[in-house]
Coordinates of C-alpha atoms and ligand atoms in Angstrom, one line a residue:
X1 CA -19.9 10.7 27.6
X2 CA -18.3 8.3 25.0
X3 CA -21.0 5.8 23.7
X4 CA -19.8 1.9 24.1
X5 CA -19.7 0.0 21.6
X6 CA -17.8 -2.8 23.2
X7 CA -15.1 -3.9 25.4
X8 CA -12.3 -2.7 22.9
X9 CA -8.6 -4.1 22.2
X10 CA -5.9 -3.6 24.8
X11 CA -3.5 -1.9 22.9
X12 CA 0.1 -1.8 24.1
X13 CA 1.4 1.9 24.4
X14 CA 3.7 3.2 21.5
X15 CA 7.0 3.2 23.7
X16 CA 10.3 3.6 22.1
X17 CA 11.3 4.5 18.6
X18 CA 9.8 2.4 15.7
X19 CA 12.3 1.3 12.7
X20 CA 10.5 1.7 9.2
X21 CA 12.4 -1.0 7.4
X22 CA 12.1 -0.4 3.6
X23 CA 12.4 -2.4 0.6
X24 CA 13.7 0.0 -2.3
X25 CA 15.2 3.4 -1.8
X26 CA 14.1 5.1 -4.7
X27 CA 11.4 7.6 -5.6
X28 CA 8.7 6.3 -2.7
X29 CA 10.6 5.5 -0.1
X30 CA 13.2 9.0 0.1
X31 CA 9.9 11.0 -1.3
X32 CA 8.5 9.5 2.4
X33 CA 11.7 9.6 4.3
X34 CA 12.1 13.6 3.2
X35 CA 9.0 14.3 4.1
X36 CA 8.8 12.9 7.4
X37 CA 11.8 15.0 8.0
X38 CA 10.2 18.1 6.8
X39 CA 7.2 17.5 8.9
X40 CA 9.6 16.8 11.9
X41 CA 11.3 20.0 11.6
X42 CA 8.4 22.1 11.1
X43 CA 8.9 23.1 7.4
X44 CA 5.9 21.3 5.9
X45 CA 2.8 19.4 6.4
X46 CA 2.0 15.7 6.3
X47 CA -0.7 16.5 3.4
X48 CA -2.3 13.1 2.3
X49 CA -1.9 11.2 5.4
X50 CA -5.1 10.3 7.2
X51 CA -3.2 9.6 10.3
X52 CA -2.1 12.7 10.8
X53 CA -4.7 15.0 9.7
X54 CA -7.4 13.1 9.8
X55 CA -10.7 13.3 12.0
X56 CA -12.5 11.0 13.2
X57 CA -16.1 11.2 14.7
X58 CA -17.6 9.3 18.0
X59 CA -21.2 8.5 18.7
X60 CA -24.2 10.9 17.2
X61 CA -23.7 14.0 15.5
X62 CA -25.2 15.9 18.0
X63 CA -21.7 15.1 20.4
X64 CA -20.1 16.7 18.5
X65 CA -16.7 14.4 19.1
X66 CA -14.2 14.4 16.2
X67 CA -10.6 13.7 17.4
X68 CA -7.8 13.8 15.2
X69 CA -7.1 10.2 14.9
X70 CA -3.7 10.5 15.7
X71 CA -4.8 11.8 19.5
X72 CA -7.8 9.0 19.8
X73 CA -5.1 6.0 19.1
X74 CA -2.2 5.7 21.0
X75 CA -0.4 5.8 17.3
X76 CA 3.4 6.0 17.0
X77 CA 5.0 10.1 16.8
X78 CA 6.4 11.0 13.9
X79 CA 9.7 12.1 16.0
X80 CA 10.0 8.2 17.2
X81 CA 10.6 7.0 13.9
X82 CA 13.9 5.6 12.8
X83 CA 14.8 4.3 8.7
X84 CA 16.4 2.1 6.9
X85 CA 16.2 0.7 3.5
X86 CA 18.0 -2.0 1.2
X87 CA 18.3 -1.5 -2.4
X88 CA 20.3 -3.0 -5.0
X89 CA 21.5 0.3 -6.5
X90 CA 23.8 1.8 -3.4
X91 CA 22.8 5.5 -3.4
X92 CA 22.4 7.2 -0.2
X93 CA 18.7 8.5 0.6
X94 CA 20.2 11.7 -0.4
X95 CA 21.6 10.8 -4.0
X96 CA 18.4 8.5 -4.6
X97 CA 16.0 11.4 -3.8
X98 CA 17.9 13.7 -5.9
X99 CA 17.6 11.4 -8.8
X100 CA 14.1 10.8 -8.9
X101 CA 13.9 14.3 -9.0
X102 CA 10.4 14.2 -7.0
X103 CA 11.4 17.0 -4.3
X104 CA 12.6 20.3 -4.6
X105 CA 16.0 21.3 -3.5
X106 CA 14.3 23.5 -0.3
X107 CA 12.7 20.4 0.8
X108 CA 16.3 18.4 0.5
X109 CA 19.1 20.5 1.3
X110 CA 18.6 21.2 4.7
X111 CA 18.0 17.7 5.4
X112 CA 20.5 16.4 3.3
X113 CA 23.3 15.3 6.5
X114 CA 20.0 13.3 7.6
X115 CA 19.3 12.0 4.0
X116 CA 22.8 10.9 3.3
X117 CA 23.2 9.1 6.8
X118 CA 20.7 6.9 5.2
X119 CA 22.6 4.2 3.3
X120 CA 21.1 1.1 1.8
X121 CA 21.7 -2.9 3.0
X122 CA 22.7 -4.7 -0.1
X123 CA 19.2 -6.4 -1.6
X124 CA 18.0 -9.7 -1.9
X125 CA 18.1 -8.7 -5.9
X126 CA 17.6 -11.6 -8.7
X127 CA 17.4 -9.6 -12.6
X128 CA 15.4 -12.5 -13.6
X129 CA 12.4 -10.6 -12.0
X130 CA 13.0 -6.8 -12.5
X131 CA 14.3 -7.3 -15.9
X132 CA 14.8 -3.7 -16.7
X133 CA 17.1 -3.0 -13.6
X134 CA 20.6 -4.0 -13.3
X135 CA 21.0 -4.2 -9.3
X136 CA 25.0 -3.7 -8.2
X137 CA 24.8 -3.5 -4.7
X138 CA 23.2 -7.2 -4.0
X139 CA 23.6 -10.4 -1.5
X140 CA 25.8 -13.5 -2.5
X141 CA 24.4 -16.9 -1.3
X142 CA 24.7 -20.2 -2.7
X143 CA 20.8 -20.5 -1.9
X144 CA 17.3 -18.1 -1.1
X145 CA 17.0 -19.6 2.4
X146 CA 20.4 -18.2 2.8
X147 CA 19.8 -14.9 1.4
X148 CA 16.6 -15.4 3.7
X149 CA 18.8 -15.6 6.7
X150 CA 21.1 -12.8 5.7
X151 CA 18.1 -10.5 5.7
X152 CA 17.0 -11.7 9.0
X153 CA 20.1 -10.7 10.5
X154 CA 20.2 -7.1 8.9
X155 CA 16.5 -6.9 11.3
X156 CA 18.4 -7.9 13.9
X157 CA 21.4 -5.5 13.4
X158 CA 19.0 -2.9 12.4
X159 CA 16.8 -2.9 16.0
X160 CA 20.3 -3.0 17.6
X161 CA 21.6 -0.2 15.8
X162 CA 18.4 2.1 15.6
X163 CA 17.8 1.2 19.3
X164 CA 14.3 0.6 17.9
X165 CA 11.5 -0.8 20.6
X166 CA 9.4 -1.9 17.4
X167 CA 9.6 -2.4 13.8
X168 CA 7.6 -3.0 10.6
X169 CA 8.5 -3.5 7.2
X170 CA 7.2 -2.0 3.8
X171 CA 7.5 -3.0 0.4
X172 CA 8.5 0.1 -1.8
X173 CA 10.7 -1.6 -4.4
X174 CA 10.3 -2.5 -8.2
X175 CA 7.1 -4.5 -9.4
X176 CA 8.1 -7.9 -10.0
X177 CA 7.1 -10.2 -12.9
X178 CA 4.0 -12.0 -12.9
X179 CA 3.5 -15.1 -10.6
X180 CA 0.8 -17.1 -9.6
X181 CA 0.4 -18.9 -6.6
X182 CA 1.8 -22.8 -7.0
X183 CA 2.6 -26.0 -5.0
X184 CA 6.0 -24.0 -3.4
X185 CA 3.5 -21.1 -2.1
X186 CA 1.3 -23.7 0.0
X187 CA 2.8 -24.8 2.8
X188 CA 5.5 -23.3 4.8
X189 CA 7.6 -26.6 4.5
X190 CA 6.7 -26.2 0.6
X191 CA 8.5 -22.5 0.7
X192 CA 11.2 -23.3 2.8
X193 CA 11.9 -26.6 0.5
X194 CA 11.7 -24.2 -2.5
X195 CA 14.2 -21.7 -1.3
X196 CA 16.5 -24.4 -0.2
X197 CA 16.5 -25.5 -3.9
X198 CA 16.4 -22.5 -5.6
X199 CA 12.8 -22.5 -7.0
X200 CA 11.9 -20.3 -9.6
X201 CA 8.6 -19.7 -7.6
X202 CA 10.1 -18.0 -4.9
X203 CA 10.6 -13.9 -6.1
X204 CA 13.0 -11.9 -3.9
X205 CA 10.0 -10.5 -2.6
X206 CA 9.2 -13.6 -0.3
X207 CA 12.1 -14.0 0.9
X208 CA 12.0 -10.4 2.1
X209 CA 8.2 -11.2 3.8
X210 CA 9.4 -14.7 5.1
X211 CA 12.5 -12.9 7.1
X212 CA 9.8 -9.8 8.4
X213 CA 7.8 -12.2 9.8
X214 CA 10.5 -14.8 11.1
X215 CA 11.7 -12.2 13.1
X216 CA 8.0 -10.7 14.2
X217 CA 8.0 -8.0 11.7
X218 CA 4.7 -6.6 10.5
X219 CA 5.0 -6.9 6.7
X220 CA 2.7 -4.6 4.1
X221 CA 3.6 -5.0 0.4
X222 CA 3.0 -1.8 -1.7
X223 CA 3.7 -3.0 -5.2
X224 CA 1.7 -5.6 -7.0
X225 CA 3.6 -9.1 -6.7
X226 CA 2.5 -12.1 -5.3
X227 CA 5.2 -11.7 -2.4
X228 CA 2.8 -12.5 0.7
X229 CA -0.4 -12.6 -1.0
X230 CA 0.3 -16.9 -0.7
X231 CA -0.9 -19.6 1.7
X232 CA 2.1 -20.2 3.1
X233 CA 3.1 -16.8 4.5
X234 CA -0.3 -15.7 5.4
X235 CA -0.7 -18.7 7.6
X236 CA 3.1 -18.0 8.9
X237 CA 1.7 -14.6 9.8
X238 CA -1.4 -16.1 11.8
X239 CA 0.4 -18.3 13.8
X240 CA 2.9 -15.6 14.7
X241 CA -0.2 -13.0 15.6
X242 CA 2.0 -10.9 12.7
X243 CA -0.2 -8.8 10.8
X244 CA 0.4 -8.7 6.6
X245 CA -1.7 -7.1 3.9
X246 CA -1.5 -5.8 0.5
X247 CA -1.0 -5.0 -2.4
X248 CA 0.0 -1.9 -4.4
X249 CA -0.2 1.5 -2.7
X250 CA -4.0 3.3 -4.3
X251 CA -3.0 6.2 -5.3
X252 CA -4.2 8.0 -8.8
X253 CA -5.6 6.6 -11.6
X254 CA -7.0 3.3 -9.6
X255 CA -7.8 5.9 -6.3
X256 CA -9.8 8.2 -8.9
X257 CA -11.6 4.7 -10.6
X258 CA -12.6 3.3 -7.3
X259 CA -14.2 6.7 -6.3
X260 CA -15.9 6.8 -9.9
X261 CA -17.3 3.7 -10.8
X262 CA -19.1 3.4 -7.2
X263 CA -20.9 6.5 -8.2
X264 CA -22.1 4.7 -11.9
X265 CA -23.2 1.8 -9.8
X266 CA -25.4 4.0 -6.8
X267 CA -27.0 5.7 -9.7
X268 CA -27.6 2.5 -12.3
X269 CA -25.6 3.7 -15.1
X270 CA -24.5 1.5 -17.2
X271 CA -20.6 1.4 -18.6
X272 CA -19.6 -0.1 -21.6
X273 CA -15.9 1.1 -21.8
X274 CA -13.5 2.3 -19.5
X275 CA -10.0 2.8 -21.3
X276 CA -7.1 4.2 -19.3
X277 CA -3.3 5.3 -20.6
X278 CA -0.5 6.7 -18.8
X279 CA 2.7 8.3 -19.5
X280 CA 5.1 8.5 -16.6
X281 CA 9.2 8.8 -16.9
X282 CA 10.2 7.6 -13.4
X283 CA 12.6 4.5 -13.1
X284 CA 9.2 3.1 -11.8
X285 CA 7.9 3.6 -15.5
X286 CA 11.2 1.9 -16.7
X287 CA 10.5 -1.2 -14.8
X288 CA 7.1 -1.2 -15.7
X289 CA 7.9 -1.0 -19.6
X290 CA 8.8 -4.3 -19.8
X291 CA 6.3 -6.4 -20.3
X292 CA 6.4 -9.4 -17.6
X293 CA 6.5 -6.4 -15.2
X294 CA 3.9 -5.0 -16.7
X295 CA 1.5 -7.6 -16.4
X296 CA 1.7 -7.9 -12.6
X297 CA 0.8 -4.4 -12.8
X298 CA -2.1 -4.9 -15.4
X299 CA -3.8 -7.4 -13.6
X300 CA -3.6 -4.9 -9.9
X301 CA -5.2 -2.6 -12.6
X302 CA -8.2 -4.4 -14.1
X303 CA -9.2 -6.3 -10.8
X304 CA -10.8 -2.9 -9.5
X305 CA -13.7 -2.3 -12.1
X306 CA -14.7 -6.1 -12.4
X307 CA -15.3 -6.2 -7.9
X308 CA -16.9 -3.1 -7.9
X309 CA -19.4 -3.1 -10.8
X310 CA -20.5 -7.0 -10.0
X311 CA -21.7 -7.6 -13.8
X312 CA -23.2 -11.3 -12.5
X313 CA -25.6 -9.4 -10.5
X314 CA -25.9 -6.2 -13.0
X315 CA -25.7 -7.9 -17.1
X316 CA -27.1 -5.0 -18.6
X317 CA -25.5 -2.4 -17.3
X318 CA -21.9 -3.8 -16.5
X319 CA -21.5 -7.3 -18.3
X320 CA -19.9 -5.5 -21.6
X321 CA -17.4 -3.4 -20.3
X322 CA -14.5 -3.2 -22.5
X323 CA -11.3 -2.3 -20.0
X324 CA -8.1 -1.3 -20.9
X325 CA -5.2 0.1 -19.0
X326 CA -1.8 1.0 -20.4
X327 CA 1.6 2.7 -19.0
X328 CA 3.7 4.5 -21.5
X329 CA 7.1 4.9 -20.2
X330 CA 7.8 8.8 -21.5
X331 CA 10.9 10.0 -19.7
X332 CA 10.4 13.4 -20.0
X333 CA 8.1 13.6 -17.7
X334 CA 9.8 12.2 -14.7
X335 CA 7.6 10.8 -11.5
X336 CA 5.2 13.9 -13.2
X337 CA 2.7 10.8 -14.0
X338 CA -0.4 12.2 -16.6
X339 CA -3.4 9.3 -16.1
X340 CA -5.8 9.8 -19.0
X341 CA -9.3 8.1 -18.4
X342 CA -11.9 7.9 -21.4
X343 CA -15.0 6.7 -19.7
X344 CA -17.9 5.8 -22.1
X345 CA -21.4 5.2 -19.7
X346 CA -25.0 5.2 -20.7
X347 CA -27.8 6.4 -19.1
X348 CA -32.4 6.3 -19.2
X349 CA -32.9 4.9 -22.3
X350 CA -29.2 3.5 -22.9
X351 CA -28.4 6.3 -24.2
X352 CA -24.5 7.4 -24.2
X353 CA -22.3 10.2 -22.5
X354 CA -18.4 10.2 -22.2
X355 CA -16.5 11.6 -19.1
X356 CA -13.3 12.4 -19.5
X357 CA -10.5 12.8 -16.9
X358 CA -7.0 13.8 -16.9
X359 CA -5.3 13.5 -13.6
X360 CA -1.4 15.4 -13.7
X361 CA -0.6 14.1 -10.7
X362 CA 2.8 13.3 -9.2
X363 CA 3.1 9.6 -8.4
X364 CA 5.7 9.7 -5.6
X365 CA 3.8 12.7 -3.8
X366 CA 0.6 10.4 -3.6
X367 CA 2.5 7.1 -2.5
X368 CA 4.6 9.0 0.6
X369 CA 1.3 9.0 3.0
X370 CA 0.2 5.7 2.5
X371 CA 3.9 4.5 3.2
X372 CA 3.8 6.4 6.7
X373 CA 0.0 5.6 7.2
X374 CA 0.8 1.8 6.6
X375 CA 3.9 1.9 8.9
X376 CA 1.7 3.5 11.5
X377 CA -0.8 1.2 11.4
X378 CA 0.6 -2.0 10.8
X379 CA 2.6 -1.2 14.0
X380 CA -0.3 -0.3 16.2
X381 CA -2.3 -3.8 14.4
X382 CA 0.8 -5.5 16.1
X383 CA 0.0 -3.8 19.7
X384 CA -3.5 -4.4 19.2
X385 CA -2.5 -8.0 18.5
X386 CA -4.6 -8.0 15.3
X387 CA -2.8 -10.9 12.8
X388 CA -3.0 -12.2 9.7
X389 CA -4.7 -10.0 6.9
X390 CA -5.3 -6.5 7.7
X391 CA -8.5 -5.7 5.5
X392 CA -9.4 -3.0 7.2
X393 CA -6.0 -1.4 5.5
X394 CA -7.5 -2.1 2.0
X395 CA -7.8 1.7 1.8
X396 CA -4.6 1.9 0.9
X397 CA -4.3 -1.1 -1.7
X398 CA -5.3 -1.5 -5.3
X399 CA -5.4 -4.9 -5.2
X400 CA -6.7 -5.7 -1.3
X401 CA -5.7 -9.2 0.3
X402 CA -8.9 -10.8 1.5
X403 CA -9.1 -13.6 2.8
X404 CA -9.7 -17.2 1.0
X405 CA -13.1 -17.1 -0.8
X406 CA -13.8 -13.5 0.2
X407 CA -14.3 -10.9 -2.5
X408 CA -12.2 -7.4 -2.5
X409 CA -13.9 -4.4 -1.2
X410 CA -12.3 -1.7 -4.0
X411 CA -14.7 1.4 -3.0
X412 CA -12.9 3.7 -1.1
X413 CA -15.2 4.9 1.0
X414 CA -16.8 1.6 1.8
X415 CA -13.1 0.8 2.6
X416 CA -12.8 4.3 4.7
X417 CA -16.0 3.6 6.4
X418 CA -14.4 0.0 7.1
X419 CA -10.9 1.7 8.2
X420 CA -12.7 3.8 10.8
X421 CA -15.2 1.5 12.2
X422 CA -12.5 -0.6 13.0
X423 CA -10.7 2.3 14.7
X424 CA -13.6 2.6 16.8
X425 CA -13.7 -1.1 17.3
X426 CA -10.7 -1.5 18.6
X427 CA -11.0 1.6 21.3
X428 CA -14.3 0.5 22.5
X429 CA -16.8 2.8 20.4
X430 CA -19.8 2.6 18.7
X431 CA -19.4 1.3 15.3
X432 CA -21.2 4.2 13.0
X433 CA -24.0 2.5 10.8
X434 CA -25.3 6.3 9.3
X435 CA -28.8 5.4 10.3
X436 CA -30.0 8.4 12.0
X437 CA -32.8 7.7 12.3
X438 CA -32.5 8.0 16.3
X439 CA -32.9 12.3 15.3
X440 CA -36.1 12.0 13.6
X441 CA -38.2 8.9 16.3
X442 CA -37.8 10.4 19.5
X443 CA -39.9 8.5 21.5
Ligands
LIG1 N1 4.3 5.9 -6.7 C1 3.1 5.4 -6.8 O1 2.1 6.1 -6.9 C2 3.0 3.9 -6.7 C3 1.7 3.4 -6.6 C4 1.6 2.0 -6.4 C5 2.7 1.2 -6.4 N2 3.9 1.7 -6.5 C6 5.0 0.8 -6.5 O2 5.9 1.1 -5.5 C7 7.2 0.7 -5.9 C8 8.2 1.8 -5.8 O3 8.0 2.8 -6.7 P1 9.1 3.9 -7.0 O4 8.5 4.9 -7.8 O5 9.7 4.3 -5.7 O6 10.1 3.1 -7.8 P2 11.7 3.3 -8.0 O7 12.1 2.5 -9.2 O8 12.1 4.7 -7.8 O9 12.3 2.6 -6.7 C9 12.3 1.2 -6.5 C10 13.6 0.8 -5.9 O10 13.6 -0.6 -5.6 C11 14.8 -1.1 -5.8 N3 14.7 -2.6 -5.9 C12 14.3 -3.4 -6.9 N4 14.3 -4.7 -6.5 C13 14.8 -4.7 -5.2 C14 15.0 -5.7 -4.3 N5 14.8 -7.0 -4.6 N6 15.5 -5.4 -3.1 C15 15.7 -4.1 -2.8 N7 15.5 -3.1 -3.6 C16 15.1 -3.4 -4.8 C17 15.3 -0.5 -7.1 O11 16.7 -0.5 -7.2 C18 14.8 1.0 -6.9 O12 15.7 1.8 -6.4 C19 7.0 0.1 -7.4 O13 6.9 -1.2 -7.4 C20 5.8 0.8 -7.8 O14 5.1 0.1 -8.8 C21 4.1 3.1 -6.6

C-alpha cells in the first residue's frame, strides 16, 4: 500500500523525443554524448548517474519498497534523446571526443557515424571572456540581442529538425571570467537594454540562458559564471514557469570536500587548514590557467567550506580556517585530473591530526552523469511545472543557486536527502524524516 504523503504534482508524461541542447562540445559534453550511445546500444553502463541506477525507498523500512527511480518517475528514456551542441571550435562530436582523449577507442569507433553526425552551431563566442581560447567557428552580429535572437532560432530549427516534443539546455562550455551581478543583471528591461548596447556585463553565457528561456527552454548552467545566477533571468524564468539552477557540475575535489567536512562538523572537530592543489591537462585546465577564469572558478571553490562549517555559530573550531585551492594546468596528464587535499583538523584537547587525500580521478568521466541526470530532470521539473530555481538539483552544483537571502545547502547528502524527498513530493509519498521511532513505540 503506498503511504500518502500528499496530493502530488500532475506530471505530464514523457512523450516524444527530448533535444539535449549543449553549450560546448568538448570533453563533457561528447564524454556524455558517447556514453549515452554506449548505454543505448548495450555496450556499457550508465555508472554515476542516479537516474538510472539509482533506488529509491517509499514509506517504512519494513515495506520493503525501493524502485529504481527511473521506473517511480515518468523520467525521459535514454533512447528518446536527441543532441546538439554549439561550439566555437567546429569539430564534429567525433573529432572533439577524440581530442580530449577521455574515451577509449572501443567506446568511440563503433559509434563514430553517430558521433560525427553531430556537428556544432556556430557559438555566441566573445575572447574577451575565455581568454585562453581562440573560437573560429562563431556568430556575426552588430549587437548581443541579435546574437540573442540568432540563438533562438537555432532552438527553433533544432526542435524542427530533431522532431523533438521537449527540450532543455545545459551549459558545458569554458568557465568564463569573473562577474558580479550589476545594474544590467536587475531587470529584464536592464538586460535587454544592455545587450542592445553592447554591455560589457552581459557574458555570452546570458545571452545563451536569455534565448533557453525566451523560447521555454529549461536552462541548467554547469560551469561557474554568473550566466543565470542574476535577477533578471531568474525572474524571466518564474514568470515563464521555466525552471533554471546552477552552478558548476560537483564532481571531485569539491564532491569529496562536501562529503568530508560534514563529517568534521557531526563529530566537533575543529579545522584550521584545508589546502587543495590540482594538476589537470585538459583544454578545461587551459582555460582555467588564466587567471580572470580562474577566479570564477576559485570563488565556486572556496564557497563550499565557509556554508558548511558555519564559523559564526562554531568560532573555535571553524573561525581560523586557512583555505586554499589551486589548479595547475600540467598537460601531460590530460582530463587525468590528480586533486591533492592536505587537511589539517584538531581534535579533544585541540590537539592536531592531518588527513591526507589524493583523488586520481578523471574529470570528464565524473561530469557525463550529472549532464544526463540534469537533462533528465530539468525536463521532468518542466512537466511537473516546477519554475524558477531548482534547489532540490543542488546535488549536482558546487556552487547551488538559492534563492535571495537563502544560504547554500553544500552537504551532499543533506542535498540527496533533499533531491529524494522532493521526488517523493512530487508523486504523492511520504517525505522520509529517518525518525523511526514508529519501530520501537508500538502502541
Ligand atoms: N569535468 C568536470 O569535472 C567539470 C566539473 C565542473 C565544471 N566543469 C565545467 O564544465 C565546462 C566544460 O568542461 P570541459 O572539460 O568539457 O571543457 P572543454 O574545454 O573540453 O570544452 C568546453 C568547450 O566549450 C567551448 N566554448 C567556449 N565558449 C563557448 C561559447 N561561448 N559558446 C559555445 N561553446 C563555447 C570551447 O570551444 C570548448 O570546446 C567547463 O567550464 C568546466 O569548468 C567541468
Amino acid at each position: 500500500m503506498p503511504q500518502q504523503g500528499g496530493a502530488g504534482r500532475d506530471i505530464a508524461p514523457a512523450t516524444g523525443k527530448l533535444g539535449v541542447m549543449l553549450v560546448g562540445l568538448g570533453a563533457v559534453s561528447t564524454t556524455f554524448i558517447a556514453g549515452v550511445e554506449n548505454v543505448r546500444r548495450g555496450t556499457a553502463l550508465p555508472i554515476g548517474s542516479l537516474t538510472q541506477m539509482g533506488t529509491i525507498r517509499l514509506g517504512k523500512r519494513t515495506d520493503h519498497r525501493a524502485p529504481k527511480i527511473k521506473e517511480f518517475l515518468p523520467l525521459a528514456d535514454l533512447k528518446d534523446l536527441a543532441f546538439t551542441a554549439w561550439d566555437a571550435i567546429p569539430d564534429d562530436a567525433y573529432t572533439a571526443a577524440r581530442k580530449a582523449g577521455v574515451l577509449e577507442p572501443h567506446h568511440l569507433e563503433p559509434i563514430a557515424d553517430f558521433l560525427k553526425g553531430i556537428t556544432p552551431l556556430p557559438a555566441a563566442f566573445d575572447r574577451n571572456y575565455v581568454k585562453r581560447l581562440n573560437g573560429t567557428h562563431v556568430k556575426n552580429a552588430p549587437t548581443k540581442r541579435e546574437l540573442a535572437e540568432e540563438l533562438r532560432q537555432d532552438i527553433r530549427d533544432f526542435k524542427q529538425r530533431s522532431g523533438a516534443d521537449r527540450l532543455v539546455m545545459i551549459w558545458a562550455a569554458s568557465t568564463e571570467v569573473f562577474l558580479t551581478p550589476g545594474p544590467a543583471h536587475q531587470s529584464l528591461a536592464a538586460f535587454e537594454r544592455a545587450m542592445e548596447c553592447n554591455d560589457p556585463a552581459i557574458a555570452p553565457s546570458m545571452l545563451y540562458a536569455y534565448a533557453a528561456l525566451m523560447e521555454n527552454v529549461p536552462f541548467a548552467n554547469g560551469a561557474p559564471n554568473l550566466t543565470v545566477d542574476i535577477p533578471a533571468l531568474e525572474r524571466l524564468a518564474e514568470e515563464r514557469r521555466l525552471p533554471i539552477g546552477g552552478k558548476d557540475f560537483k564532481t571531485g575535489q569539491t564532491m569529496m570536500k562536501t562529503v568530508l567536512a560534514p563529517a568534521f562538523k557531526a563529530r566537533m572537530l575543529g579545522l584550521a587548514g584545508w589546502y587543495s592543489t590540482n594538476i589537470l591537462g585538459n583544454r578545461d585546465g587551459e582555460v582555467l590557467d588564466d587567471p580572470e577564469s580562474f577566479k570564477t572558478k576559485e570563488e565556486s571553490k572556496l564557497g563550499v567550506l565557509e556554508y558548511i562549517l558555519q564559523p559564526d555559530q562554531y568560532p573555535e573550531l571553524y573561525g581560523n580556517v586557512f583555505h586554499k585551492v589551486r589548479i595547475n594546468y600540467y598537460p601531460p596528464r590530460g582530463d587525468n585530473k590528480e586533486g591533492w587535499d592536505n587537511i589539517d583538523i584538531f581534535g579533544w584537547l585541540g590537539y592536531p591530526m592531518q588527513i591526507k587525500v589524493d583523488f586520481l580521478c578523471r574529470d570528464s568521466i565524473l561530469a557525463a552523469p550529472i549532464v544526463l541526470d540534469l537533462a533528465l530532470y530539468f525536463d521532468l521539473a518542466q512537466r511537473a511545472r516546477l519554475s524558477g530555481i531548482q534547489e532540490w538539483l543542488s546535488f549536482y552544483f558546487k556552487s547551488p543557486q538559492t534563492a535571495p537571502g537563502l544560504y547554500p545547502e553544500h552537504d551532499l547528502f543533506i542535498q540527496q536527502t533533499k533531491l529524494k524527498n522532493t521526488l517523493r513530493w512530487l508523486k504523492g509519498e511520504e517525505q522520509i524524516t529517518h525518525l523511526g521511532i514508529e519501530y520501537y513505540e508500538k502502541a
